[in-house]
């Protein structure tokens, strides 16, 4: 069997490790893999990764040492053409033309919506691996890239604490996550932040200022506030202005971490997760599964229908939010 693999949507550290696992797992079972470049755009435009052999089949040697590199060597894209049936038809024709009998999609919720739509045009197996730093997909405890994004954000908080202490300031640090507060919540706990603003809980500015006044009175000399970019208060810059107007007792500075969280050498956790999921995706295809995402829940590898991975907002456990609250006092 010849399997196509692509990385789609926002790139994530660990995507290369996942593609490496797909190639190595398929080869170990006597099957071939073709690397599709730039996500769905590569299918629409028929652009493939050329390996050392000069052909478009990825060999185990081609993916040597991919595991430790962030980003995606296949490149990724956001492909508006794939939103149209005509684009998906062209993609299906490309699959047939190049003898691709199955597809592994490494991406986020949008990529899996695309995979669901593509299944109306391509009858072969399609299996997904959750490659996004957002950790906003149901059916897996964590997504590939989340661990590395949290490491990056936590290191930033640690460094900012030094200058915040030196000048007795408060920092509002905005992290990614799109509509999810997962990166912000975990970073806040790991970075011993005094407060966090996430879409999953209401952001009450007056109550926040009262809390900050209590911290100041208790002798707190620096404050870290982690802000999820999707927070209903509008992100760090807007929240900064609201806190200023409400009489925040600390001088404030804002830092938006942005795409720093998308790069870097993947953590061992991301590399292992990516390897498990890439291998599981190949197993799923060979077992006749389709329309599912491979995930790890607890210690188990599980497969979840695409539609269920993005059907609703992935909640943050209330007990985790309570822990966060207890640690911030
Ligand atoms: P992510 O997978 O990281 O959430 P996007 O939301 O950009 O990233 O989705 C990646 C790509 O998937 C899009 O650029 C588009 O090509 C495709 N896609 C997303 N949603 C759909 C959809 N509803 N139908 C068809 N293709 C889609
Ligand atoms: O989905 C991953 C993500 O990094 C989100 O957290 C963020 O909002 C978005 O992608 C940024 O998209 P782009 O890289 O296209 O600016």
PDB file of N, CA, C and O and ligand atoms in Angstrom, residues 8-10 40 77-80 82-83 88 107-111 113-114 117 132 178, ligand 1:
ATOM      1  N   UNK A   8      -0.733  19.886   8.149  1.00  0.00           N
ATOM      2  CA  UNK A   8      -1.693  20.907   7.740  1.00  0.00           C
ATOM      3  C   UNK A   8      -1.997  21.869   8.875  1.00  0.00           C
ATOM      4  O   UNK A   8      -1.926  21.522  10.051  1.00  0.00           O
ATOM      5  N   UNK A   9      -2.286  23.128   8.506  1.00  0.00           N
ATOM      6  CA  UNK A   9      -2.643  24.121   9.507  1.00  0.00           C
ATOM      7  C   UNK A   9      -1.421  24.647  10.232  1.00  0.00           C
ATOM      8  O   UNK A   9      -0.304  24.575   9.744  1.00  0.00           O
ATOM      9  N   UNK A  10      -1.663  25.185  11.447  1.00  0.00           N
ATOM     10  CA  UNK A  10      -0.537  25.708  12.224  1.00  0.00           C
ATOM     11  C   UNK A  10       0.481  24.610  12.495  1.00  0.00           C
ATOM     12  O   UNK A  10       0.134  23.536  12.982  1.00  0.00           O
ATOM     13  N   UNK A  40      -2.860  20.372   2.470  1.00  0.00           N
ATOM     14  CA  UNK A  40      -3.805  20.051   1.388  1.00  0.00           C
ATOM     15  C   UNK A  40      -3.409  20.747   0.082  1.00  0.00           C
ATOM     16  O   UNK A  40      -3.727  20.268  -1.018  1.00  0.00           O
ATOM     17  N   UNK A  77       0.423  24.447   5.366  1.00  0.00           N
ATOM     18  CA  UNK A  77      -0.226  25.615   4.747  1.00  0.00           C
ATOM     19  C   UNK A  77      -1.654  25.709   5.265  1.00  0.00           C
ATOM     20  O   UNK A  77      -2.183  24.785   5.884  1.00  0.00           O
ATOM     21  N   UNK A  78      -2.222  26.863   5.001  1.00  0.00           N
ATOM     22  CA  UNK A  78      -3.670  27.002   5.141  1.00  0.00           C
ATOM     23  C   UNK A  78      -4.161  27.173   3.705  1.00  0.00           C
ATOM     24  O   UNK A  78      -3.691  28.065   3.006  1.00  0.00           O
ATOM     25  N   UNK A  79      -5.047  26.274   3.274  1.00  0.00           N
ATOM     26  CA  UNK A  79      -5.364  26.152   1.842  1.00  0.00           C
ATOM     27  C   UNK A  79      -6.834  26.447   1.568  1.00  0.00           C
ATOM     28  O   UNK A  79      -7.693  25.552   1.670  1.00  0.00           O
ATOM     29  N   UNK A  80      -7.155  27.714   1.242  1.00  0.00           N
ATOM     30  CA  UNK A  80      -8.564  28.079   0.994  1.00  0.00           C
ATOM     31  C   UNK A  80      -9.197  27.261  -0.143  1.00  0.00           C
ATOM     32  O   UNK A  80     -10.390  26.973  -0.104  1.00  0.00           O
ATOM     33  N   UNK A  82      -9.068  24.260  -0.698  1.00  0.00           N
ATOM     34  CA  UNK A  82      -9.593  22.969  -0.218  1.00  0.00           C
ATOM     35  C   UNK A  82     -10.966  23.127   0.423  1.00  0.00           C
ATOM     36  O   UNK A  82     -11.685  22.147   0.652  1.00  0.00           O
ATOM     37  N   UNK A  83     -11.331  24.374   0.692  1.00  0.00           N
ATOM     38  CA  UNK A  83     -12.671  24.631   1.246  1.00  0.00           C
ATOM     39  C   UNK A  83     -13.747  24.437   0.174  1.00  0.00           C
ATOM     40  O   UNK A  83     -14.920  24.277   0.479  1.00  0.00           O
ATOM     41  N   UNK A  88     -11.155  19.941  -3.611  1.00  0.00           N
ATOM     42  CA  UNK A  88     -11.082  18.589  -3.045  1.00  0.00           C
ATOM     43  C   UNK A  88     -11.139  17.534  -4.150  1.00  0.00           C
ATOM     44  O   UNK A  88     -10.498  16.476  -4.070  1.00  0.00           O
ATOM     45  N   UNK A 107      -2.481  17.410  11.858  1.00  0.00           N
ATOM     46  CA  UNK A 107      -2.949  18.794  11.929  1.00  0.00           C
ATOM     47  C   UNK A 107      -3.904  18.995  13.075  1.00  0.00           C
ATOM     48  O   UNK A 107      -4.041  18.149  13.971  1.00  0.00           O
ATOM     49  N   UNK A 108      -4.604  20.132  13.039  1.00  0.00           N
ATOM     50  CA  UNK A 108      -5.535  20.480  14.103  1.00  0.00           C
ATOM     51  C   UNK A 108      -6.983  20.298  13.671  1.00  0.00           C
ATOM     52  O   UNK A 108      -7.285  19.614  12.689  1.00  0.00           O
ATOM     53  N   UNK A 109      -7.866  21.000  14.412  1.00  0.00           N
ATOM     54  CA  UNK A 109      -9.299  20.777  14.167  1.00  0.00           C
ATOM     55  C   UNK A 109      -9.715  21.159  12.756  1.00  0.00           C
ATOM     56  O   UNK A 109     -10.513  20.469  12.117  1.00  0.00           O
ATOM     57  N   UNK A 110      -9.122  22.239  12.257  1.00  0.00           N
ATOM     58  CA  UNK A 110      -9.478  22.624  10.882  1.00  0.00           C
ATOM     59  C   UNK A 110      -9.076  21.567   9.878  1.00  0.00           C
ATOM     60  O   UNK A 110      -9.829  21.232   8.955  1.00  0.00           O
ATOM     61  N   UNK A 111      -7.890  21.005  10.069  1.00  0.00           N
ATOM     62  CA  UNK A 111      -7.408  19.962   9.150  1.00  0.00           C
ATOM     63  C   UNK A 111      -8.307  18.746   9.186  1.00  0.00           C
ATOM     64  O   UNK A 111      -8.524  18.087   8.159  1.00  0.00           O
ATOM     65  N   UNK A 113     -11.551  18.856   9.951  1.00  0.00           N
ATOM     66  CA  UNK A 113     -12.777  19.227   9.229  1.00  0.00           C
ATOM     67  C   UNK A 113     -12.539  19.029   7.723  1.00  0.00           C
ATOM     68  O   UNK A 113     -13.402  18.537   6.995  1.00  0.00           O
ATOM     69  N   UNK A 114     -11.336  19.385   7.314  1.00  0.00           N
ATOM     70  CA  UNK A 114     -10.990  19.175   5.914  1.00  0.00           C
ATOM     71  C   UNK A 114     -10.973  17.709   5.546  1.00  0.00           C
ATOM     72  O   UNK A 114     -11.451  17.317   4.484  1.00  0.00           O
ATOM     73  N   UNK A 117     -14.472  16.480   5.099  1.00  0.00           N
ATOM     74  CA  UNK A 117     -15.012  16.898   3.794  1.00  0.00           C
ATOM     75  C   UNK A 117     -14.367  16.102   2.663  1.00  0.00           C
ATOM     76  O   UNK A 117     -15.041  15.697   1.701  1.00  0.00           O
ATOM     77  N   UNK A 132      -1.081  20.050  16.792  1.00  0.00           N
ATOM     78  CA  UNK A 132      -1.371  21.465  17.057  1.00  0.00           C
ATOM     79  C   UNK A 132      -0.933  21.793  18.477  1.00  0.00           C
ATOM     80  O   UNK A 132      -1.099  20.967  19.380  1.00  0.00           O
ATOM     81  N   UNK A 178      -5.569  29.751  20.383  1.00  0.00           N
ATOM     82  CA  UNK A 178      -6.792  30.091  19.641  1.00  0.00           C
ATOM     83  C   UNK A 178      -7.951  30.220  20.637  1.00  0.00           C
ATOM     84  O   UNK A 178      -7.894  31.078  21.503  1.00  0.00           O
TER      85      UNK A 178
HETATM   86  P1  LIG B   1      -5.612  23.717  11.954  1.00  0.00           P
HETATM   87  O1  LIG B   1      -5.675  22.361  11.333  1.00  0.00           O
HETATM   88  O2  LIG B   1      -4.290  23.989  12.623  1.00  0.00           O
HETATM   89  O3  LIG B   1      -6.821  24.015  12.805  1.00  0.00           O
HETATM   90  P2  LIG B   1      -6.768  25.384   9.843  1.00  0.00           P
HETATM   91  O4  LIG B   1      -7.979  25.707  10.637  1.00  0.00           O
HETATM   92  O5  LIG B   1      -6.117  26.445   9.037  1.00  0.00           O
HETATM   93  O6  LIG B   1      -5.595  24.789  10.759  1.00  0.00           O
HETATM   94  O7  LIG B   1      -7.131  24.187   8.832  1.00  0.00           O
HETATM   95  C1  LIG B   1      -6.087  23.719   7.958  1.00  0.00           C
HETATM   96  C2  LIG B   1      -6.645  23.577   6.556  1.00  0.00           C
HETATM   97  O8  LIG B   1      -7.697  22.611   6.545  1.00  0.00           O
HETATM   98  C3  LIG B   1      -7.305  24.837   6.009  1.00  0.00           C
HETATM   99  O9  LIG B   1      -6.343  25.740   5.509  1.00  0.00           O
HETATM  100  C4  LIG B   1      -8.163  24.252   4.894  1.00  0.00           C
HETATM  101  O10 LIG B   1      -7.355  23.956   3.762  1.00  0.00           O
HETATM  102  C5  LIG B   1      -8.615  22.933   5.523  1.00  0.00           C
HETATM  103  N1  LIG B   1      -9.942  23.075   6.116  1.00  0.00           N
HETATM  104  C6  LIG B   1     -10.237  23.630   7.306  1.00  0.00           C
HETATM  105  N2  LIG B   1     -11.567  23.582   7.533  1.00  0.00           N
HETATM  106  C7  LIG B   1     -12.124  22.986   6.423  1.00  0.00           C
HETATM  107  C8  LIG B   1     -13.456  22.637   6.010  1.00  0.00           C
HETATM  108  N3  LIG B   1     -14.510  22.893   6.802  1.00  0.00           N
HETATM  109  N4  LIG B   1     -13.636  22.032   4.802  1.00  0.00           N
HETATM  110  C9  LIG B   1     -12.565  21.767   4.004  1.00  0.00           C
HETATM  111  N5  LIG B   1     -11.286  22.064   4.324  1.00  0.00           N
HETATM  112  C10 LIG B   1     -11.069  22.667   5.520  1.00  0.00           C
END
